[in-house]
């Protein structure tokens, strides 16, 4: 899955280098407006240069940040040890795609078609992954689909040009998702490697600390008032509600 994303990113970088003759961020960002109406021939068709470039970069984001279509590696990555999956899912690996969107935001801002695509795919991922997570039995896969859903939030927020909120949610999510994964690891260990949530219950009396930490992490994740997730998610929903274009209506 990530190899497919790598192909997209490589093509995007090649197109940037072909046009700008540099890969220096500052130079590229200062020159982007001059390429707004530039066309390029690709597989026999004429495309807007910036639209094509950003779509290729977005393919990398779709694979790395587990958006709809290239998301399957994320739940499958659950086979590894829980501390490893905590790192992969919460902080380092999957948010690299979202960070690419935020870091290259001056390029994406000049490609409205790509922003529309990002909004639609991100919001579909949010909805799809959340509903898929509701039907999982493996405690780690539930959290994995939740990660997928939260990444959808971050991606569609970038599509609405609210990059500051996207990185804010990325930051808050890293903490409560790491907490949830480490709590899940403690629960699995305490129950002799049992991962099926249908065979768990009454953990408040057996594992009070793990229970409490899971509860706090879950409340932060669903956006319970005065916890970190509440501030980032609510701001995202307000932005989607306030956006008057079709992408804002759709994401909201």
PDB file of C-alpha atoms in Angstrom:
ATOM      1  CA  UNK A   1       0.000   0.000   0.000  1.00  0.00           C
ATOM      2  CA  UNK A   2       2.741   2.434   0.958  1.00  0.00           C
ATOM      3  CA  UNK A   3       4.678   1.612  -2.238  1.00  0.00           C
ATOM      4  CA  UNK A   4       1.699   2.923  -4.231  1.00  0.00           C
ATOM      5  CA  UNK A   5       1.837   6.113  -2.194  1.00  0.00           C
ATOM      6  CA  UNK A   6       5.587   6.360  -2.795  1.00  0.00           C
ATOM      7  CA  UNK A   7       4.986   6.280  -6.562  1.00  0.00           C
ATOM      8  CA  UNK A   8       2.553   9.190  -6.225  1.00  0.00           C
ATOM      9  CA  UNK A   9       4.920  11.256  -4.071  1.00  0.00           C
ATOM     10  CA  UNK A  10       7.847  10.521  -6.419  1.00  0.00           C
ATOM     11  CA  UNK A  11       5.851  11.692  -9.456  1.00  0.00           C
ATOM     12  CA  UNK A  12       4.733  14.790  -7.539  1.00  0.00           C
ATOM     13  CA  UNK A  13       8.326  15.653  -6.578  1.00  0.00           C
ATOM     14  CA  UNK A  14       9.461  15.053 -10.183  1.00  0.00           C
ATOM     15  CA  UNK A  15       6.788  17.424 -11.506  1.00  0.00           C
ATOM     16  CA  UNK A  16       7.750  20.077  -8.938  1.00  0.00           C
ATOM     17  CA  UNK A  17      11.426  19.772  -9.878  1.00  0.00           C
ATOM     18  CA  UNK A  18      10.587  19.810 -13.601  1.00  0.00           C
ATOM     19  CA  UNK A  19       8.735  23.147 -13.278  1.00  0.00           C
ATOM     20  CA  UNK A  20      10.530  24.960 -10.438  1.00  0.00           C
ATOM     21  CA  UNK A  21      14.067  23.582 -11.033  1.00  0.00           C
ATOM     22  CA  UNK A  22      14.474  23.333  -7.251  1.00  0.00           C
ATOM     23  CA  UNK A  23      13.133  21.408  -4.250  1.00  0.00           C
ATOM     24  CA  UNK A  24      13.665  24.255  -1.778  1.00  0.00           C
ATOM     25  CA  UNK A  25      10.369  24.927   0.014  1.00  0.00           C
ATOM     26  CA  UNK A  26      10.788  28.705   0.257  1.00  0.00           C
ATOM     27  CA  UNK A  27      11.590  29.108  -3.434  1.00  0.00           C
ATOM     28  CA  UNK A  28       8.731  26.839  -4.528  1.00  0.00           C
ATOM     29  CA  UNK A  29       6.178  28.593  -2.295  1.00  0.00           C
ATOM     30  CA  UNK A  30       7.198  32.034  -3.578  1.00  0.00           C
ATOM     31  CA  UNK A  31       6.916  30.932  -7.237  1.00  0.00           C
ATOM     32  CA  UNK A  32       3.655  28.916  -7.000  1.00  0.00           C
ATOM     33  CA  UNK A  33       1.290  31.820  -8.021  1.00  0.00           C
ATOM     34  CA  UNK A  34       3.060  32.105 -11.410  1.00  0.00           C
ATOM     35  CA  UNK A  35       2.104  28.509 -12.245  1.00  0.00           C
ATOM     36  CA  UNK A  36      -1.606  28.884 -11.438  1.00  0.00           C
ATOM     37  CA  UNK A  37      -2.793  28.647 -15.071  1.00  0.00           C
ATOM     38  CA  UNK A  38       0.093  26.581 -16.494  1.00  0.00           C
ATOM     39  CA  UNK A  39      -1.007  23.442 -18.378  1.00  0.00           C
ATOM     40  CA  UNK A  40       0.947  20.199 -18.826  1.00  0.00           C
ATOM     41  CA  UNK A  41       0.491  17.217 -21.148  1.00  0.00           C
ATOM     42  CA  UNK A  42       0.216  13.916 -19.287  1.00  0.00           C
ATOM     43  CA  UNK A  43      -0.753  10.568 -20.903  1.00  0.00           C
ATOM     44  CA  UNK A  44      -2.111  12.462 -23.901  1.00  0.00           C
ATOM     45  CA  UNK A  45      -4.334  14.878 -21.952  1.00  0.00           C
ATOM     46  CA  UNK A  46      -3.845  18.468 -20.855  1.00  0.00           C
ATOM     47  CA  UNK A  47      -3.983  19.071 -17.088  1.00  0.00           C
ATOM     48  CA  UNK A  48      -3.531  22.095 -14.863  1.00  0.00           C
ATOM     49  CA  UNK A  49       0.070  21.791 -13.649  1.00  0.00           C
ATOM     50  CA  UNK A  50      -0.552  22.472  -9.962  1.00  0.00           C
ATOM     51  CA  UNK A  51      -3.683  20.285  -9.888  1.00  0.00           C
ATOM     52  CA  UNK A  52      -1.778  17.321 -11.335  1.00  0.00           C
ATOM     53  CA  UNK A  53       1.207  17.846  -9.007  1.00  0.00           C
ATOM     54  CA  UNK A  54      -0.929  18.130  -5.870  1.00  0.00           C
ATOM     55  CA  UNK A  55      -3.056  15.111  -6.856  1.00  0.00           C
ATOM     56  CA  UNK A  56       0.114  13.023  -7.115  1.00  0.00           C
ATOM     57  CA  UNK A  57       1.254  14.260  -3.715  1.00  0.00           C
ATOM     58  CA  UNK A  58      -2.211  13.467  -2.370  1.00  0.00           C
ATOM     59  CA  UNK A  59      -1.891   9.848  -3.579  1.00  0.00           C
ATOM     60  CA  UNK A  60       1.054   9.610  -1.167  1.00  0.00           C
ATOM     61  CA  UNK A  61      -1.094  11.102   1.584  1.00  0.00           C
ATOM     62  CA  UNK A  62      -3.899   8.583   0.880  1.00  0.00           C
ATOM     63  CA  UNK A  63      -1.504   5.650   1.273  1.00  0.00           C
ATOM     64  CA  UNK A  64       0.529   6.956   4.208  1.00  0.00           C
ATOM     65  CA  UNK A  65      -2.404   8.374   6.167  1.00  0.00           C
ATOM     66  CA  UNK A  66      -4.716   5.411   5.402  1.00  0.00           C
ATOM     67  CA  UNK A  67      -7.479   7.191   3.503  1.00  0.00           C
ATOM     68  CA  UNK A  68     -10.293   5.292   1.787  1.00  0.00           C
ATOM     69  CA  UNK A  69      -8.953   2.948  -0.885  1.00  0.00           C
ATOM     70  CA  UNK A  70      -5.450   2.476   0.513  1.00  0.00           C
ATOM     71  CA  UNK A  71      -6.445   2.120   4.168  1.00  0.00           C
ATOM     72  CA  UNK A  72      -6.259  -1.670   4.594  1.00  0.00           C
ATOM     73  CA  UNK A  73      -2.666  -1.782   5.834  1.00  0.00           C
ATOM     74  CA  UNK A  74      -3.604   0.140   8.998  1.00  0.00           C
ATOM     75  CA  UNK A  75      -5.903  -2.473  10.646  1.00  0.00           C
ATOM     76  CA  UNK A  76      -3.567  -5.219   9.408  1.00  0.00           C
ATOM     77  CA  UNK A  77      -0.613  -3.547  11.164  1.00  0.00           C
ATOM     78  CA  UNK A  78      -2.229  -4.731  14.411  1.00  0.00           C
ATOM     79  CA  UNK A  79      -0.331  -8.028  14.224  1.00  0.00           C
ATOM     80  CA  UNK A  80       2.733  -6.336  15.747  1.00  0.00           C
ATOM     81  CA  UNK A  81       3.377  -5.716  19.458  1.00  0.00           C
ATOM     82  CA  UNK A  82       1.090  -3.144  21.080  1.00  0.00           C
ATOM     83  CA  UNK A  83       3.788  -0.538  21.952  1.00  0.00           C
ATOM     84  CA  UNK A  84       4.852  -0.623  18.291  1.00  0.00           C
ATOM     85  CA  UNK A  85       1.281  -0.142  17.076  1.00  0.00           C
ATOM     86  CA  UNK A  86       0.904   2.708  19.572  1.00  0.00           C
ATOM     87  CA  UNK A  87       3.809   4.500  17.898  1.00  0.00           C
ATOM     88  CA  UNK A  88       2.694   3.677  14.348  1.00  0.00           C
ATOM     89  CA  UNK A  89      -0.914   4.743  14.890  1.00  0.00           C
ATOM     90  CA  UNK A  90      -0.655   7.612  17.297  1.00  0.00           C
ATOM     91  CA  UNK A  91       2.375   9.700  16.626  1.00  0.00           C
ATOM     92  CA  UNK A  92       4.923   8.938  13.961  1.00  0.00           C
ATOM     93  CA  UNK A  93       3.932   7.006  10.893  1.00  0.00           C
ATOM     94  CA  UNK A  94       0.347   7.647   9.785  1.00  0.00           C
ATOM     95  CA  UNK A  95       0.391  11.388  10.441  1.00  0.00           C
ATOM     96  CA  UNK A  96       3.247  11.863   7.955  1.00  0.00           C
ATOM     97  CA  UNK A  97       0.697  12.168   5.135  1.00  0.00           C
ATOM     98  CA  UNK A  98      -1.280  14.842   6.972  1.00  0.00           C
ATOM     99  CA  UNK A  99       1.968  16.663   7.752  1.00  0.00           C
ATOM    100  CA  UNK A 100       2.815  16.647   4.021  1.00  0.00           C
ATOM    101  CA  UNK A 101      -0.508  18.384   3.294  1.00  0.00           C
ATOM    102  CA  UNK A 102       0.140  21.001   5.969  1.00  0.00           C
ATOM    103  CA  UNK A 103       3.790  21.558   5.015  1.00  0.00           C
ATOM    104  CA  UNK A 104       2.929  21.979   1.316  1.00  0.00           C
ATOM    105  CA  UNK A 105      -0.213  24.028   1.972  1.00  0.00           C
ATOM    106  CA  UNK A 106       0.955  27.009  -0.194  1.00  0.00           C
ATOM    107  CA  UNK A 107       0.981  24.671  -3.220  1.00  0.00           C
ATOM    108  CA  UNK A 108      -2.381  23.067  -2.397  1.00  0.00           C
ATOM    109  CA  UNK A 109      -4.017  26.472  -1.917  1.00  0.00           C
ATOM    110  CA  UNK A 110      -3.520  27.147  -5.647  1.00  0.00           C
ATOM    111  CA  UNK A 111      -5.189  23.856  -6.641  1.00  0.00           C
ATOM    112  CA  UNK A 112      -8.902  24.193  -5.757  1.00  0.00           C
ATOM    113  CA  UNK A 113      -9.814  20.932  -7.550  1.00  0.00           C
ATOM    114  CA  UNK A 114      -7.390  19.010  -5.330  1.00  0.00           C
ATOM    115  CA  UNK A 115      -8.768  20.698  -2.196  1.00  0.00           C
ATOM    116  CA  UNK A 116     -12.266  19.556  -3.214  1.00  0.00           C
ATOM    117  CA  UNK A 117     -10.988  15.983  -3.723  1.00  0.00           C
ATOM    118  CA  UNK A 118      -9.219  16.074  -0.330  1.00  0.00           C
ATOM    119  CA  UNK A 119     -12.418  17.255   1.421  1.00  0.00           C
ATOM    120  CA  UNK A 120     -14.591  14.560  -0.144  1.00  0.00           C
ATOM    121  CA  UNK A 121     -12.195  11.650   0.360  1.00  0.00           C
ATOM    122  CA  UNK A 122     -11.293  12.750   3.910  1.00  0.00           C
ATOM    123  CA  UNK A 123     -14.911  13.008   5.048  1.00  0.00           C
ATOM    124  CA  UNK A 124     -15.834   9.676   3.410  1.00  0.00           C
ATOM    125  CA  UNK A 125     -12.898   8.067   5.236  1.00  0.00           C
ATOM    126  CA  UNK A 126     -14.038   9.577   8.549  1.00  0.00           C
ATOM    127  CA  UNK A 127     -17.535   8.137   8.160  1.00  0.00           C
ATOM    128  CA  UNK A 128     -16.535   4.777   6.684  1.00  0.00           C
ATOM    129  CA  UNK A 129     -13.804   3.984   9.235  1.00  0.00           C
ATOM    130  CA  UNK A 130     -15.965   4.962  12.207  1.00  0.00           C
ATOM    131  CA  UNK A 131     -18.772   2.648  11.050  1.00  0.00           C
ATOM    132  CA  UNK A 132     -16.295  -0.180  10.317  1.00  0.00           C
ATOM    133  CA  UNK A 133     -14.803   0.226  13.810  1.00  0.00           C
ATOM    134  CA  UNK A 134     -18.230  -0.264  15.401  1.00  0.00           C
ATOM    135  CA  UNK A 135     -18.376  -3.840  14.073  1.00  0.00           C
ATOM    136  CA  UNK A 136     -14.892  -5.036  15.075  1.00  0.00           C
ATOM    137  CA  UNK A 137     -14.285  -7.553  17.874  1.00  0.00           C
ATOM    138  CA  UNK A 138     -10.512  -7.191  18.252  1.00  0.00           C
ATOM    139  CA  UNK A 139      -9.774  -4.435  20.804  1.00  0.00           C
ATOM    140  CA  UNK A 140      -6.770  -3.204  18.806  1.00  0.00           C
ATOM    141  CA  UNK A 141      -8.659  -3.181  15.495  1.00  0.00           C
ATOM    142  CA  UNK A 142     -11.379  -1.010  17.041  1.00  0.00           C
ATOM    143  CA  UNK A 143      -8.711   1.554  17.940  1.00  0.00           C
ATOM    144  CA  UNK A 144      -7.071   1.124  14.510  1.00  0.00           C
ATOM    145  CA  UNK A 145     -10.279   2.015  12.652  1.00  0.00           C
ATOM    146  CA  UNK A 146     -10.704   4.915  15.051  1.00  0.00           C
ATOM    147  CA  UNK A 147      -7.252   6.157  13.987  1.00  0.00           C
ATOM    148  CA  UNK A 148      -8.337   5.879  10.356  1.00  0.00           C
ATOM    149  CA  UNK A 149     -11.432   7.951  11.125  1.00  0.00           C
ATOM    150  CA  UNK A 150      -9.473  10.649  12.973  1.00  0.00           C
ATOM    151  CA  UNK A 151      -7.014  10.890  10.071  1.00  0.00           C
ATOM    152  CA  UNK A 152     -10.029  11.520   7.847  1.00  0.00           C
ATOM    153  CA  UNK A 153     -10.848  14.487  10.102  1.00  0.00           C
ATOM    154  CA  UNK A 154      -7.323  15.881   9.714  1.00  0.00           C
ATOM    155  CA  UNK A 155      -7.345  15.408   5.931  1.00  0.00           C
ATOM    156  CA  UNK A 156     -10.749  16.980   5.216  1.00  0.00           C
ATOM    157  CA  UNK A 157      -9.797  19.898   7.478  1.00  0.00           C
ATOM    158  CA  UNK A 158      -6.829  20.504   5.151  1.00  0.00           C
ATOM    159  CA  UNK A 159      -9.309  20.395   2.248  1.00  0.00           C
ATOM    160  CA  UNK A 160     -11.209  23.232   3.969  1.00  0.00           C
ATOM    161  CA  UNK A 161      -7.899  25.195   4.164  1.00  0.00           C
ATOM    162  CA  UNK A 162      -7.885  25.093   7.990  1.00  0.00           C
ATOM    163  CA  UNK A 163      -4.343  23.722   8.277  1.00  0.00           C
ATOM    164  CA  UNK A 164      -3.863  25.129  11.795  1.00  0.00           C
ATOM    165  CA  UNK A 165      -6.822  23.089  13.074  1.00  0.00           C
ATOM    166  CA  UNK A 166      -5.575  20.011  11.255  1.00  0.00           C
ATOM    167  CA  UNK A 167      -2.189  20.108  13.017  1.00  0.00           C
ATOM    168  CA  UNK A 168      -3.934  20.922  16.317  1.00  0.00           C
ATOM    169  CA  UNK A 169      -6.072  17.794  15.988  1.00  0.00           C
ATOM    170  CA  UNK A 170      -3.006  15.816  14.887  1.00  0.00           C
ATOM    171  CA  UNK A 171      -1.287  16.913  18.099  1.00  0.00           C
ATOM    172  CA  UNK A 172      -4.162  16.190  20.501  1.00  0.00           C
ATOM    173  CA  UNK A 173      -4.928  12.879  18.750  1.00  0.00           C
ATOM    174  CA  UNK A 174      -1.334  11.683  19.182  1.00  0.00           C
ATOM    175  CA  UNK A 175      -1.701  11.837  22.955  1.00  0.00           C
ATOM    176  CA  UNK A 176      -5.080  10.255  23.539  1.00  0.00           C
ATOM    177  CA  UNK A 177      -4.557   7.592  20.868  1.00  0.00           C
ATOM    178  CA  UNK A 178      -1.200   6.609  22.399  1.00  0.00           C
ATOM    179  CA  UNK A 179      -2.951   6.409  25.778  1.00  0.00           C
ATOM    180  CA  UNK A 180      -5.657   4.153  24.329  1.00  0.00           C
ATOM    181  CA  UNK A 181      -3.163   1.826  22.674  1.00  0.00           C
ATOM    182  CA  UNK A 182      -0.964   1.469  25.736  1.00  0.00           C
ATOM    183  CA  UNK A 183      -4.093   0.859  27.842  1.00  0.00           C
ATOM    184  CA  UNK A 184      -5.212  -1.789  25.328  1.00  0.00           C
ATOM    185  CA  UNK A 185      -1.769  -3.399  25.637  1.00  0.00           C
ATOM    186  CA  UNK A 186      -2.094  -3.470  29.429  1.00  0.00           C
ATOM    187  CA  UNK A 187      -5.579  -5.017  29.161  1.00  0.00           C
ATOM    188  CA  UNK A 188      -4.429  -7.668  26.652  1.00  0.00           C
ATOM    189  CA  UNK A 189      -1.444  -8.518  28.869  1.00  0.00           C
ATOM    190  CA  UNK A 190      -3.623  -8.641  31.992  1.00  0.00           C
ATOM    191  CA  UNK A 191      -6.066 -11.024  30.288  1.00  0.00           C
ATOM    192  CA  UNK A 192      -3.384 -13.481  29.078  1.00  0.00           C
ATOM    193  CA  UNK A 193      -3.287 -12.217  25.459  1.00  0.00           C
ATOM    194  CA  UNK A 194      -7.053 -12.104  24.976  1.00  0.00           C
ATOM    195  CA  UNK A 195      -8.006  -9.482  22.338  1.00  0.00           C
ATOM    196  CA  UNK A 196     -11.688 -10.265  21.721  1.00  0.00           C
ATOM    197  CA  UNK A 197     -13.765  -7.577  23.462  1.00  0.00           C
ATOM    198  CA  UNK A 198     -16.766  -9.978  23.597  1.00  0.00           C
ATOM    199  CA  UNK A 199     -14.830 -11.994  26.175  1.00  0.00           C
ATOM    200  CA  UNK A 200     -14.013  -9.018  28.421  1.00  0.00           C
ATOM    201  CA  UNK A 201     -16.002  -7.311  31.157  1.00  0.00           C
ATOM    202  CA  UNK A 202     -15.911  -6.135  34.763  1.00  0.00           C
ATOM    203  CA  UNK A 203     -12.383  -4.785  34.278  1.00  0.00           C
ATOM    204  CA  UNK A 204     -12.989  -1.942  36.735  1.00  0.00           C
ATOM    205  CA  UNK A 205     -12.409  -4.429  39.580  1.00  0.00           C
ATOM    206  CA  UNK A 206      -9.581  -6.437  37.978  1.00  0.00           C
ATOM    207  CA  UNK A 207      -7.578  -3.683  36.211  1.00  0.00           C
ATOM    208  CA  UNK A 208      -8.729  -0.358  37.734  1.00  0.00           C
ATOM    209  CA  UNK A 209      -5.845   1.723  36.314  1.00  0.00           C
ATOM    210  CA  UNK A 210      -6.198   0.373  32.763  1.00  0.00           C
ATOM    211  CA  UNK A 211      -9.969   0.887  32.969  1.00  0.00           C
ATOM    212  CA  UNK A 212      -9.581   4.504  34.111  1.00  0.00           C
ATOM    213  CA  UNK A 213      -6.967   5.327  31.456  1.00  0.00           C
ATOM    214  CA  UNK A 214      -9.094   3.755  28.687  1.00  0.00           C
ATOM    215  CA  UNK A 215     -12.099   5.758  29.882  1.00  0.00           C
ATOM    216  CA  UNK A 216     -10.132   9.047  29.861  1.00  0.00           C
ATOM    217  CA  UNK A 217      -8.680   8.289  26.404  1.00  0.00           C
ATOM    218  CA  UNK A 218     -12.107   7.344  25.034  1.00  0.00           C
ATOM    219  CA  UNK A 219     -13.749  10.493  26.396  1.00  0.00           C
ATOM    220  CA  UNK A 220     -11.001  12.652  24.870  1.00  0.00           C
ATOM    221  CA  UNK A 221     -11.428  10.809  21.566  1.00  0.00           C
ATOM    222  CA  UNK A 222     -15.183  11.356  21.328  1.00  0.00           C
ATOM    223  CA  UNK A 223     -14.755  15.049  22.124  1.00  0.00           C
ATOM    224  CA  UNK A 224     -16.155  15.111  25.651  1.00  0.00           C
ATOM    225  CA  UNK A 225     -16.312  18.737  26.930  1.00  0.00           C
ATOM    226  CA  UNK A 226     -13.124  20.167  28.486  1.00  0.00           C
ATOM    227  CA  UNK A 227     -10.864  17.333  27.282  1.00  0.00           C
ATOM    228  CA  UNK A 228      -8.354  17.934  24.467  1.00  0.00           C
ATOM    229  CA  UNK A 229     -10.387  16.216  21.722  1.00  0.00           C
ATOM    230  CA  UNK A 230     -13.313  18.527  22.443  1.00  0.00           C
ATOM    231  CA  UNK A 231     -11.330  21.642  21.531  1.00  0.00           C
ATOM    232  CA  UNK A 232      -9.808  20.289  18.304  1.00  0.00           C
ATOM    233  CA  UNK A 233     -12.875  18.403  17.013  1.00  0.00           C
ATOM    234  CA  UNK A 234     -15.333  21.147  17.840  1.00  0.00           C
ATOM    235  CA  UNK A 235     -13.210  23.727  16.030  1.00  0.00           C
ATOM    236  CA  UNK A 236     -13.082  21.433  12.970  1.00  0.00           C
ATOM    237  CA  UNK A 237     -16.879  20.966  12.965  1.00  0.00           C
ATOM    238  CA  UNK A 238     -17.439  24.714  13.374  1.00  0.00           C
ATOM    239  CA  UNK A 239     -15.128  25.381  10.403  1.00  0.00           C
ATOM    240  CA  UNK A 240     -16.978  22.830   8.233  1.00  0.00           C
ATOM    241  CA  UNK A 241     -20.316  24.370   9.262  1.00  0.00           C
ATOM    242  CA  UNK A 242     -19.100  27.883   8.454  1.00  0.00           C
ATOM    243  CA  UNK A 243     -17.693  26.928   5.025  1.00  0.00           C
ATOM    244  CA  UNK A 244     -20.325  28.029   2.465  1.00  0.00           C
ATOM    245  CA  UNK A 245     -19.045  25.896  -0.432  1.00  0.00           C
ATOM    246  CA  UNK A 246     -20.240  22.396  -1.343  1.00  0.00           C
ATOM    247  CA  UNK A 247     -17.196  20.792   0.316  1.00  0.00           C
ATOM    248  CA  UNK A 248     -18.057  22.471   3.634  1.00  0.00           C
ATOM    249  CA  UNK A 249     -21.687  21.333   3.463  1.00  0.00           C
ATOM    250  CA  UNK A 250     -20.666  17.796   2.503  1.00  0.00           C
ATOM    251  CA  UNK A 251     -18.032  17.394   5.214  1.00  0.00           C
ATOM    252  CA  UNK A 252     -20.325  18.828   7.887  1.00  0.00           C
TER     253      UNK A 252
END
